[in-house]
mmCIF file of C-alpha atoms and ligand atoms in Angstrom:
data_model
loop_
_atom_site.group_PDB
_atom_site.id
_atom_site.type_symbol
_atom_site.label_atom_id
_atom_site.label_comp_id
_atom_site.label_asym_id
_atom_site.label_seq_id
_atom_site.Cartn_x
_atom_site.Cartn_y
_atom_site.Cartn_z
ATOM 1 C CA MET C 1 -0.511 91.351 57.878
ATOM 2 C CA MET C 2 3.290 91.038 57.513
ATOM 3 C CA PRO C 3 5.246 94.156 58.526
ATOM 4 C CA TRP C 4 6.380 94.863 54.944
ATOM 5 C CA MET C 5 2.784 94.603 53.656
ATOM 6 C CA ARG C 6 1.681 97.006 56.346
ATOM 7 C CA LYS C 7 4.404 99.490 55.384
ATOM 8 C CA ILE C 8 3.455 99.344 51.679
ATOM 9 C CA THR C 9 -0.262 99.783 52.412
ATOM 10 C CA ALA C 10 0.515 102.666 54.711
ATOM 11 C CA PHE C 11 2.884 104.214 52.155
ATOM 12 C CA VAL C 12 0.163 104.239 49.458
ATOM 13 C CA PHE C 13 -2.260 105.783 51.939
ATOM 14 C CA SER C 14 0.344 108.386 52.879
ATOM 15 C CA ALA C 15 1.027 109.244 49.219
ATOM 16 C CA MET C 16 -2.727 109.832 48.719
ATOM 17 C CA LEU C 17 -2.794 112.138 51.730
ATOM 18 C CA PHE C 18 0.343 113.873 50.537
ATOM 19 C CA PHE C 19 -1.000 114.860 47.139
ATOM 20 C CA GLN C 20 -4.356 115.723 48.634
ATOM 21 C CA GLY C 21 -2.366 118.013 50.972
ATOM 22 C CA GLY C 22 -1.009 120.162 48.164
ATOM 23 C CA GLY C 23 2.004 118.358 46.684
ATOM 24 C CA MET C 24 5.710 118.717 47.246
ATOM 25 C CA LEU C 25 6.805 120.530 50.354
ATOM 26 C CA HIS C 26 10.553 120.262 49.826
ATOM 27 C CA VAL C 27 10.971 124.018 49.926
ATOM 28 C CA ASN C 28 14.014 125.861 51.203
ATOM 29 C CA MET C 29 16.204 122.909 50.222
ATOM 30 C CA GLU C 30 19.072 125.210 49.253
ATOM 31 C CA LYS C 31 18.731 127.649 52.138
ATOM 32 C CA THR C 32 20.789 127.327 55.296
ATOM 33 C CA VAL C 33 19.681 128.167 58.819
ATOM 34 C CA ASP C 34 21.766 131.314 59.215
ATOM 35 C CA GLY C 35 21.276 132.298 62.815
ATOM 36 C CA GLU C 36 18.515 134.745 61.927
ATOM 37 C CA ALA C 37 15.515 132.498 61.338
ATOM 38 C CA PHE C 38 14.317 128.906 60.861
ATOM 39 C CA PRO C 39 13.505 128.234 57.180
ATOM 40 C CA PRO C 40 11.794 124.795 57.426
ATOM 41 C CA GLY C 41 13.785 122.030 55.734
ATOM 42 C CA ALA C 42 16.886 124.179 55.187
ATOM 43 C CA ARG C 43 20.442 122.872 55.490
ATOM 44 C CA TRP C 44 21.507 123.333 59.097
ATOM 45 C CA LEU C 45 25.212 123.562 59.899
ATOM 46 C CA ASP C 46 26.812 123.355 63.340
ATOM 47 C CA THR C 47 29.349 125.929 64.572
ATOM 48 C CA ASP C 48 32.126 123.903 62.849
ATOM 49 C CA GLY C 49 30.308 124.164 59.498
ATOM 50 C CA ASN C 50 29.164 120.517 59.369
ATOM 51 C CA LEU C 51 25.580 119.354 58.707
ATOM 52 C CA ILE C 52 23.891 118.760 62.062
ATOM 53 C CA GLN C 53 23.412 115.021 62.603
ATOM 54 C CA ALA C 54 20.731 114.756 65.288
ATOM 55 C CA HIS C 55 17.831 112.963 63.599
ATOM 56 C CA GLY C 56 14.889 111.387 65.433
ATOM 57 C CA GLY C 57 16.057 113.560 68.302
ATOM 58 C CA GLN C 58 15.008 115.676 71.252
ATOM 59 C CA VAL C 59 15.687 119.279 72.248
ATOM 60 C CA GLN C 60 15.435 120.330 75.889
ATOM 61 C CA VAL C 61 17.003 122.501 78.550
ATOM 62 C CA MET C 62 19.156 120.603 81.030
ATOM 63 C CA PRO C 63 22.186 121.199 83.262
ATOM 64 C CA VAL C 64 25.488 120.640 81.447
ATOM 65 C CA PRO C 65 29.139 121.105 82.568
ATOM 66 C CA ASP C 66 30.071 124.819 82.467
ATOM 67 C CA GLY C 67 33.796 124.207 81.976
ATOM 68 C CA ASN C 68 34.654 125.475 85.482
ATOM 69 C CA GLY C 69 33.681 122.388 87.441
ATOM 70 C CA GLY C 70 30.068 123.537 87.829
ATOM 71 C CA LYS C 71 26.909 123.254 85.744
ATOM 72 C CA LYS C 72 24.811 125.650 83.687
ATOM 73 C CA ASP C 73 21.438 125.248 81.996
ATOM 74 C CA CYS C 74 21.678 124.938 78.247
ATOM 75 C CA TYR C 75 19.698 123.638 75.268
ATOM 76 C CA VAL C 76 20.769 120.082 74.472
ATOM 77 C CA TRP C 77 19.909 118.438 71.132
ATOM 78 C CA ILE C 78 20.434 114.668 71.035
ATOM 79 C CA GLY C 79 19.807 112.535 67.964
ATOM 80 C CA GLU C 80 20.897 109.931 65.425
ATOM 81 C CA ASN C 81 24.115 110.572 63.541
ATOM 82 C CA LYS C 82 23.064 109.194 60.144
ATOM 83 C CA THR C 83 26.616 109.271 58.715
ATOM 84 C CA SER C 84 26.517 105.454 58.800
ATOM 85 C CA GLY C 85 23.183 105.380 56.912
ATOM 86 C CA HIS C 86 20.261 103.314 58.173
ATOM 87 C CA LEU C 87 22.106 101.047 60.625
ATOM 88 C CA GLY C 88 24.615 101.432 63.451
ATOM 89 C CA ASN C 89 23.894 105.096 64.086
ATOM 90 C CA ALA C 90 26.020 106.704 66.768
ATOM 91 C CA VAL C 91 24.165 109.047 69.122
ATOM 92 C CA ALA C 92 25.279 112.677 68.772
ATOM 93 C CA VAL C 93 24.835 115.652 71.120
ATOM 94 C CA TYR C 94 24.819 119.387 70.376
ATOM 95 C CA THR C 95 24.321 122.402 72.655
ATOM 96 C CA SER C 96 23.041 125.916 72.046
ATOM 97 C CA GLU C 97 22.104 129.077 73.915
ATOM 98 C CA ASP C 98 19.917 130.668 71.203
ATOM 99 C CA LEU C 99 18.510 127.621 69.313
ATOM 100 C CA TYR C 100 20.053 128.829 66.003
ATOM 101 C CA HIS C 101 23.761 128.107 66.620
ATOM 102 C CA TRP C 102 24.644 124.565 67.722
ATOM 103 C CA THR C 103 28.000 123.314 68.989
ATOM 104 C CA CYS C 104 28.746 119.651 68.292
ATOM 105 C CA HIS C 105 29.964 117.519 71.225
ATOM 106 C CA GLY C 106 30.488 114.494 69.006
ATOM 107 C CA ASP C 107 29.176 110.943 69.288
ATOM 108 C CA VAL C 108 28.319 110.268 72.919
ATOM 109 C CA LEU C 109 27.193 106.636 72.410
ATOM 110 C CA ARG C 110 29.164 104.683 69.829
ATOM 111 C CA PRO C 111 28.342 101.334 68.172
ATOM 112 C CA LEU C 112 30.919 98.515 67.898
ATOM 113 C CA SER C 113 31.864 96.770 64.658
ATOM 114 C CA ASP C 114 33.648 93.902 66.424
ATOM 115 C CA VAL C 115 33.791 92.553 69.966
ATOM 116 C CA ALA C 116 37.612 92.656 69.715
ATOM 117 C CA GLN C 117 37.406 96.465 69.795
ATOM 118 C CA ILE C 118 36.867 96.167 73.555
ATOM 119 C CA ASP C 119 40.496 94.989 73.782
ATOM 120 C CA THR C 120 42.022 97.113 71.043
ATOM 121 C CA ASP C 121 40.242 100.498 71.334
ATOM 122 C CA PRO C 122 40.817 102.395 74.621
ATOM 123 C CA TYR C 123 37.401 104.099 74.231
ATOM 124 C CA PHE C 124 35.566 100.744 74.374
ATOM 125 C CA ALA C 125 38.062 99.199 76.840
ATOM 126 C CA ALA C 126 37.227 101.911 79.402
ATOM 127 C CA LEU C 127 33.484 101.283 79.023
ATOM 128 C CA TYR C 128 33.268 97.495 78.684
ATOM 129 C CA GLY C 129 36.709 96.141 79.699
ATOM 130 C CA GLU C 130 35.332 94.760 82.981
ATOM 131 C CA LEU C 131 32.750 92.555 81.231
ATOM 132 C CA ASN C 132 33.157 88.808 80.696
ATOM 133 C CA ALA C 133 33.165 87.280 77.202
ATOM 134 C CA ALA C 134 29.406 86.607 77.101
ATOM 135 C CA GLU C 135 28.591 90.134 78.288
ATOM 136 C CA ARG C 136 30.947 91.654 75.719
ATOM 137 C CA GLN C 137 29.285 89.601 72.992
ATOM 138 C CA HIS C 138 25.895 90.847 74.192
ATOM 139 C CA VAL C 139 26.996 94.499 73.937
ATOM 140 C CA ARG C 140 28.220 93.822 70.382
ATOM 141 C CA GLU C 141 24.912 92.125 69.505
ATOM 142 C CA CYS C 142 22.864 95.058 70.808
ATOM 143 C CA ILE C 143 24.810 98.112 69.651
ATOM 144 C CA GLY C 144 26.696 96.656 66.696
ATOM 145 C CA THR C 145 27.288 98.763 63.607
ATOM 146 C CA ASP C 146 24.778 96.501 61.790
ATOM 147 C CA MET C 147 21.958 97.132 64.316
ATOM 148 C CA VAL C 148 19.138 99.683 64.522
ATOM 149 C CA ILE C 149 19.966 102.503 66.971
ATOM 150 C CA GLU C 150 17.189 105.066 66.519
ATOM 151 C CA ARG C 151 15.291 107.861 68.256
ATOM 152 C CA PRO C 152 17.729 108.424 71.171
ATOM 153 C CA LYS C 153 16.497 110.654 74.010
ATOM 154 C CA MET C 154 18.179 111.780 77.226
ATOM 155 C CA LEU C 155 17.137 112.687 80.762
ATOM 156 C CA TYR C 156 19.183 114.322 83.487
ATOM 157 C CA ASN C 157 18.726 112.339 86.703
ATOM 158 C CA ALA C 158 18.952 114.833 89.592
ATOM 159 C CA LYS C 159 19.057 112.106 92.267
ATOM 160 C CA ASN C 160 22.226 110.525 90.861
ATOM 161 C CA ASP C 161 23.527 113.650 89.096
ATOM 162 C CA ASN C 162 23.975 111.621 85.910
ATOM 163 C CA TYR C 163 22.488 111.315 82.407
ATOM 164 C CA VAL C 164 20.426 108.461 80.978
ATOM 165 C CA ILE C 165 19.797 107.760 77.296
ATOM 166 C CA TRP C 166 17.018 105.508 76.004
ATOM 167 C CA PHE C 167 16.762 104.541 72.349
ATOM 168 C CA HIS C 168 15.020 102.181 69.964
ATOM 169 C CA ASN C 169 17.292 99.149 69.620
ATOM 170 C CA ASP C 170 16.406 96.684 66.922
ATOM 171 C CA GLY C 171 17.625 94.136 64.421
ATOM 172 C CA PRO C 172 16.776 90.787 62.819
ATOM 173 C CA THR C 173 16.053 87.592 64.775
ATOM 174 C CA GLU C 174 16.567 83.925 63.923
ATOM 175 C CA LYS C 175 12.892 83.798 62.894
ATOM 176 C CA ASN C 176 12.822 86.961 60.793
ATOM 177 C CA SER C 177 15.487 88.844 58.833
ATOM 178 C CA TYR C 178 13.381 92.009 58.983
ATOM 179 C CA TYR C 179 15.474 94.716 60.688
ATOM 180 C CA TYR C 180 12.765 95.606 63.182
ATOM 181 C CA ASP C 181 12.037 92.186 64.691
ATOM 182 C CA ILE C 182 13.793 92.501 68.073
ATOM 183 C CA GLY C 183 11.661 95.527 69.084
ATOM 184 C CA MET C 184 13.436 96.655 72.261
ATOM 185 C CA ALA C 185 14.403 99.789 74.168
ATOM 186 C CA GLY C 186 18.112 100.270 74.890
ATOM 187 C CA CYS C 187 19.490 102.164 77.886
ATOM 188 C CA ALA C 188 22.883 103.829 78.417
ATOM 189 C CA VAL C 189 24.295 106.008 81.227
ATOM 190 C CA SER C 190 27.042 108.578 81.714
ATOM 191 C CA ASP C 191 28.158 111.148 84.277
ATOM 192 C CA SER C 192 28.271 113.746 81.488
ATOM 193 C CA PRO C 193 25.763 114.662 78.746
ATOM 194 C CA PHE C 194 28.794 114.708 76.447
ATOM 195 C CA GLY C 195 29.533 111.034 77.166
ATOM 196 C CA PRO C 196 30.959 108.577 76.822
ATOM 197 C CA PHE C 197 27.701 106.713 77.523
ATOM 198 C CA ARG C 198 27.995 103.089 78.664
ATOM 199 C CA PHE C 199 25.372 100.761 77.216
ATOM 200 C CA VAL C 200 23.511 99.103 80.140
ATOM 201 C CA ASP C 201 21.166 96.698 78.351
ATOM 202 C CA ARG C 202 18.077 96.532 76.181
ATOM 203 C CA TYR C 203 14.631 95.514 77.316
ATOM 204 C CA ARG C 204 11.096 94.636 76.379
ATOM 205 C CA LEU C 205 8.833 97.023 78.334
ATOM 206 C CA SER C 206 5.259 96.931 79.717
ATOM 207 C CA GLU C 207 2.860 94.225 78.533
ATOM 208 C CA CYS C 208 -0.851 94.353 77.749
ATOM 209 C CA PRO C 209 -2.590 93.435 81.042
ATOM 210 C CA ASP C 210 -5.003 90.543 81.487
ATOM 211 C CA GLY C 211 -8.547 91.504 80.561
ATOM 212 C CA GLN C 212 -7.552 93.885 77.750
ATOM 213 C CA ILE C 213 -7.270 93.004 74.068
ATOM 214 C CA ASP C 214 -3.603 92.753 73.050
ATOM 215 C CA CYS C 215 -3.308 93.868 69.399
ATOM 216 C CA TYR C 216 -0.202 91.689 68.929
ATOM 217 C CA PRO C 217 -0.122 88.904 71.541
ATOM 218 C CA PHE C 218 2.622 87.021 69.652
ATOM 219 C CA SER C 219 5.365 89.371 70.826
ATOM 220 C CA ARG C 220 4.737 90.974 74.180
ATOM 221 C CA GLY C 221 6.332 94.109 75.608
ATOM 222 C CA GLU C 222 7.696 95.420 72.314
ATOM 223 C CA ALA C 223 9.181 98.927 72.207
ATOM 224 C CA ARG C 224 10.092 100.741 68.996
ATOM 225 C CA ASP C 225 9.785 104.512 68.279
ATOM 226 C CA MET C 226 10.113 106.147 71.673
ATOM 227 C CA ASN C 227 10.552 109.361 73.615
ATOM 228 C CA LEU C 228 11.292 110.455 77.187
ATOM 229 C CA PHE C 229 9.466 112.971 79.348
ATOM 230 C CA LEU C 230 10.493 114.543 82.657
ATOM 231 C CA ASP C 231 7.492 115.753 84.639
ATOM 232 C CA GLU C 232 7.592 118.784 86.933
ATOM 233 C CA ASP C 233 7.765 116.540 90.037
ATOM 234 C CA GLY C 234 10.964 114.869 88.727
ATOM 235 C CA THR C 235 9.235 111.656 87.584
ATOM 236 C CA GLY C 236 10.556 110.265 84.298
ATOM 237 C CA TYR C 237 8.407 108.536 81.686
ATOM 238 C CA ILE C 238 9.128 106.569 78.545
ATOM 239 C CA VAL C 239 6.502 106.699 75.792
ATOM 240 C CA TYR C 240 6.766 104.164 72.980
ATOM 241 C CA THR C 241 4.966 102.260 70.293
ATOM 242 C CA SER C 242 4.275 98.616 71.095
ATOM 243 C CA GLU C 243 2.131 95.646 69.971
ATOM 244 C CA ASN C 244 3.734 95.698 66.477
ATOM 245 C CA ASN C 245 3.361 99.506 66.300
ATOM 246 C CA LYS C 246 -0.384 99.271 66.916
ATOM 247 C CA THR C 247 -0.604 100.731 70.438
ATOM 248 C CA LEU C 248 1.257 103.524 72.251
ATOM 249 C CA TYR C 249 2.279 102.934 75.865
ATOM 250 C CA ILE C 250 3.430 105.372 78.547
ATOM 251 C CA SER C 251 5.483 103.744 81.328
ATOM 252 C CA ARG C 252 6.867 105.385 84.443
ATOM 253 C CA LEU C 253 10.629 105.026 84.946
ATOM 254 C CA ASN C 254 12.264 103.994 88.228
ATOM 255 C CA GLU C 255 14.114 106.599 90.328
ATOM 256 C CA ASP C 256 17.390 105.959 88.464
ATOM 257 C CA PHE C 257 15.578 106.226 85.082
ATOM 258 C CA THR C 258 17.269 102.948 84.071
ATOM 259 C CA GLY C 259 14.198 100.689 84.163
ATOM 260 C CA LEU C 260 10.450 100.714 84.751
ATOM 261 C CA SER C 261 8.867 101.613 88.104
ATOM 262 C CA GLY C 262 6.681 98.491 88.137
ATOM 263 C CA SER C 263 4.084 96.517 86.235
ATOM 264 C CA GLU C 264 0.724 97.594 87.701
ATOM 265 C CA TYR C 265 -1.612 98.858 85.011
ATOM 266 C CA GLY C 266 -2.801 102.446 85.589
ATOM 267 C CA VAL C 267 -0.122 102.980 88.265
ATOM 268 C CA ASP C 268 3.082 102.172 86.398
ATOM 269 C CA TYR C 269 1.869 102.306 82.800
ATOM 270 C CA ILE C 270 -1.039 102.870 80.463
ATOM 271 C CA ARG C 271 -2.004 101.917 76.897
ATOM 272 C CA ILE C 272 -3.371 104.729 74.713
ATOM 273 C CA PHE C 273 -6.028 104.029 72.083
ATOM 274 C CA PRO C 274 -5.159 100.366 71.337
ATOM 275 C CA GLY C 275 -4.936 99.591 67.630
ATOM 276 C CA ALA C 276 -4.560 103.255 66.565
ATOM 277 C CA MET C 277 -1.209 102.447 64.852
ATOM 278 C CA ARG C 278 0.812 105.459 65.949
ATOM 279 C CA GLU C 279 4.557 106.007 66.369
ATOM 280 C CA ALA C 280 7.110 108.846 66.685
ATOM 281 C CA PRO C 281 5.513 109.859 70.027
ATOM 282 C CA VAL C 282 6.189 113.139 71.847
ATOM 283 C CA LEU C 283 4.850 113.730 75.376
ATOM 284 C CA LEU C 284 4.760 117.227 76.869
ATOM 285 C CA ARG C 285 3.012 119.275 79.530
ATOM 286 C CA GLU C 286 1.656 122.781 79.073
ATOM 287 C CA ASN C 287 -0.300 124.713 81.689
ATOM 288 C CA GLY C 288 -1.124 121.558 83.660
ATOM 289 C CA ARG C 289 -2.389 119.572 80.653
ATOM 290 C CA TYR C 290 -0.503 116.711 78.967
ATOM 291 C CA TYR C 291 -0.269 116.361 75.186
ATOM 292 C CA LEU C 292 0.776 113.264 73.263
ATOM 293 C CA LEU C 293 1.707 113.916 69.643
ATOM 294 C CA SER C 294 2.399 111.092 67.190
ATOM 295 C CA SER C 295 2.624 110.072 63.545
ATOM 296 C CA SER C 296 1.088 107.175 61.673
ATOM 297 C CA THR C 297 3.294 104.218 60.701
ATOM 298 C CA THR C 298 4.573 104.738 57.135
ATOM 299 C CA GLY C 299 8.336 104.291 57.513
ATOM 300 C CA TRP C 300 10.323 107.256 56.172
ATOM 301 C CA ALA C 301 7.267 108.657 54.317
ATOM 302 C CA SER C 302 5.354 111.441 56.021
ATOM 303 C CA ASN C 303 1.728 111.064 57.092
ATOM 304 C CA GLN C 304 -0.884 112.794 59.209
ATOM 305 C CA ALA C 305 -0.080 113.812 62.787
ATOM 306 C CA ARG C 306 -2.499 113.303 65.661
ATOM 307 C CA VAL C 307 -2.557 114.659 69.186
ATOM 308 C CA TRP C 308 -4.258 113.400 72.315
ATOM 309 C CA SER C 309 -4.546 115.387 75.530
ATOM 310 C CA SER C 310 -5.299 114.598 79.157
ATOM 311 C CA ASP C 311 -5.303 116.196 82.612
ATOM 312 C CA ALA C 312 -3.299 113.272 84.022
ATOM 313 C CA ILE C 313 -0.670 111.026 82.452
ATOM 314 C CA PHE C 314 -2.471 107.876 83.582
ATOM 315 C CA GLY C 315 -5.884 109.492 83.165
ATOM 316 C CA LYS C 316 -8.403 109.599 80.331
ATOM 317 C CA TRP C 317 -6.915 110.775 77.027
ATOM 318 C CA ARG C 318 -8.973 112.701 74.465
ATOM 319 C CA ASN C 319 -8.351 112.429 70.727
ATOM 320 C CA ASP C 320 -7.828 116.048 69.550
ATOM 321 C CA GLY C 321 -7.206 115.079 65.908
ATOM 322 C CA ASN C 322 -4.672 116.602 63.544
ATOM 323 C CA PRO C 323 -2.941 119.604 65.207
ATOM 324 C CA CYS C 324 -1.322 120.885 61.975
ATOM 325 C CA ARG C 325 -2.582 124.081 60.307
ATOM 326 C CA GLY C 326 -1.682 125.588 56.930
ATOM 327 C CA ARG C 327 0.140 124.357 53.857
ATOM 328 C CA GLY C 328 1.000 120.636 54.071
ATOM 329 C CA ALA C 329 -1.040 120.154 57.247
ATOM 330 C CA SER C 330 -2.434 116.787 56.074
ATOM 331 C CA VAL C 331 1.080 115.264 56.042
ATOM 332 C CA THR C 332 2.603 117.094 59.029
ATOM 333 C CA PHE C 333 4.345 119.492 56.596
ATOM 334 C CA ASP C 334 6.202 116.459 55.167
ATOM 335 C CA THR C 335 7.773 115.647 58.539
ATOM 336 C CA GLN C 336 7.545 113.111 61.342
ATOM 337 C CA SER C 337 7.277 114.278 64.959
ATOM 338 C CA THR C 338 10.255 113.945 67.273
ATOM 339 C CA THR C 339 10.322 116.794 69.835
ATOM 340 C CA VAL C 340 8.331 119.746 71.236
ATOM 341 C CA PHE C 341 10.035 122.225 73.564
ATOM 342 C CA GLN C 342 9.976 125.818 74.830
ATOM 343 C CA ALA C 343 12.052 128.697 73.462
ATOM 344 C CA PRO C 344 13.748 131.085 75.945
ATOM 345 C CA ASN C 345 10.677 133.387 75.827
ATOM 346 C CA GLY C 346 8.347 130.521 76.789
ATOM 347 C CA SER C 347 6.846 130.034 73.330
ATOM 348 C CA TRP C 348 6.650 126.445 72.056
ATOM 349 C CA ILE C 349 8.440 124.858 69.105
ATOM 350 C CA TYR C 350 7.668 121.675 67.162
ATOM 351 C CA GLY C 351 10.692 119.773 65.809
ATOM 352 C CA GLY C 352 10.102 117.194 63.071
ATOM 353 C CA ASP C 353 12.284 115.091 60.777
ATOM 354 C CA ARG C 354 11.898 115.455 57.021
ATOM 355 C CA TRP C 355 13.434 112.098 56.134
ATOM 356 C CA ASN C 356 15.332 111.614 52.890
ATOM 357 C CA ALA C 357 15.038 107.835 52.497
ATOM 358 C CA GLU C 358 17.519 107.779 49.579
ATOM 359 C CA ASN C 359 20.158 109.698 51.523
ATOM 360 C CA LEU C 360 19.345 109.596 55.222
ATOM 361 C CA ILE C 361 22.328 111.734 56.216
ATOM 362 C CA ASP C 362 20.730 114.629 54.307
ATOM 363 C CA SER C 363 17.365 114.330 56.088
ATOM 364 C CA ARG C 364 16.272 117.822 57.157
ATOM 365 C CA TYR C 365 14.785 119.369 60.281
ATOM 366 C CA VAL C 366 11.578 121.362 60.286
ATOM 367 C CA TRP C 367 10.871 123.559 63.295
ATOM 368 C CA LEU C 368 7.535 125.354 63.534
ATOM 369 C CA PRO C 369 5.608 127.368 66.135
ATOM 370 C CA VAL C 370 3.183 125.569 68.443
ATOM 371 C CA ARG C 371 0.170 127.260 70.050
ATOM 372 C CA PHE C 372 -2.111 126.154 72.875
ATOM 373 C CA GLU C 373 -5.640 127.447 73.176
ATOM 374 C CA ASP C 374 -8.456 126.117 75.385
ATOM 375 C CA GLY C 375 -6.605 122.842 75.992
ATOM 376 C CA ARG C 376 -5.923 122.258 72.279
ATOM 377 C CA MET C 377 -2.538 122.213 70.606
ATOM 378 C CA SER C 378 -1.810 123.434 67.072
ATOM 379 C CA ILE C 379 1.311 123.524 64.893
ATOM 380 C CA GLU C 380 1.412 126.288 62.286
ATOM 381 C CA TRP C 381 3.176 126.346 58.915
ATOM 382 C CA ARG C 382 5.654 129.174 58.290
ATOM 383 C CA GLU C 383 7.934 129.797 55.309
ATOM 384 C CA SER C 384 10.558 131.216 57.648
ATOM 385 C CA TRP C 385 10.280 132.469 61.215
ATOM 386 C CA LYS C 386 12.077 133.420 64.425
ATOM 387 C CA TRP C 387 11.130 132.220 67.883
ATOM 388 C CA GLU C 388 11.602 135.778 69.217
ATOM 389 C CA ASN C 389 8.593 137.079 67.249
HETATM 390 C C1 GAL Z 1 9.745 105.105 60.869
HETATM 391 C C2 GAL Z 1 10.318 105.420 62.224
HETATM 392 C C3 GAL Z 1 11.777 105.791 62.034
HETATM 393 C C4 GAL Z 1 12.472 104.629 61.325
HETATM 394 C C5 GAL Z 1 11.769 104.330 60.010
HETATM 395 C C6 GAL Z 1 12.388 103.142 59.271
HETATM 396 O O1 GAL Z 1 8.426 104.718 60.954
HETATM 397 O O2 GAL Z 1 9.630 106.468 62.836
HETATM 398 O O3 GAL Z 1 12.381 106.067 63.273
HETATM 399 O O4 GAL Z 1 12.421 103.496 62.129
HETATM 400 O O5 GAL Z 1 10.405 104.042 60.256
HETATM 401 O O6 GAL Z 1 11.589 102.763 58.181
#
């Protein structure tokens, strides 16, 4: 099936689920997160009074510069700045101490509109001025303002004391004008979480091993919606949808977090439930058990979440079904998964995107409480709530 046919079929299926799930969930559209509570889907302004632009993002605690030459732990929210619309999204970073008030640190990875900018704009000259003409052209081809730069995530690399961003990097090919034909993962590095990040390159990732059924053998090693996970032992992982969005993969990163650790199946990577057609993955660890949350593949339209769990990353994963409970649970409360993290009191929070396909810059964030019981994860609907309670 062609990608656009798949999206339409999935959209119709999603719409059926949506209405079955109780109709419109666009509540709290006019409310603003006010520092007292999280009303799901409300407008959320940063400390400068601007709409937060950190879509398809990730929230986590990591060391950041403290302003006195040292570092302090802080919440960091990285995501897509949708000011440019669908394509050429810069990657933005915000920080917070209390999860309600977020300070914007601007665009930490910027796309180029023209290769000449490397000569004319000091920002790009400092990052890419050393490159030869072919390398400069390659940077422009990968992170051009007409390319897909989505779902950016960041890890702090303790070994090198630097920061590494991975993101979904896509665009059309000579064979196909569809904007998601390249199917690669981009990587960028910086000494500061506030950038500027230098684009390193983009890559195809792990491939279906011999002896297993590849759900899309025509285009091997694809990587689209993705996320990063830092395990307690300091090992980094990238989790992503591959095989034309039919199969999720988890691959271990190398010690610098800038590439994969190797290509041995079960040691360096694993495929999870081939053919399940999942994307928007989130990998987390709670009380020694790993959880892998994901959405179905219906573009900007919401659909039903699913979670798998396992005692080991490269172990046997169990399908735990839909973790959502309460109003709108059949369509993930009209959101798509992007991050799960712990509040200062140790409780867990789900962060999802409520996409507005007609006006992507006004897509909203929905944060809800997550519970774990007997090795099962659930996400609960709330009209408005505080993490302190
Ligand atoms: C979604 C994906 C988003 C974006 C969108 C474009 O499935 O999760 O990140 O790529 O499709 O239609």
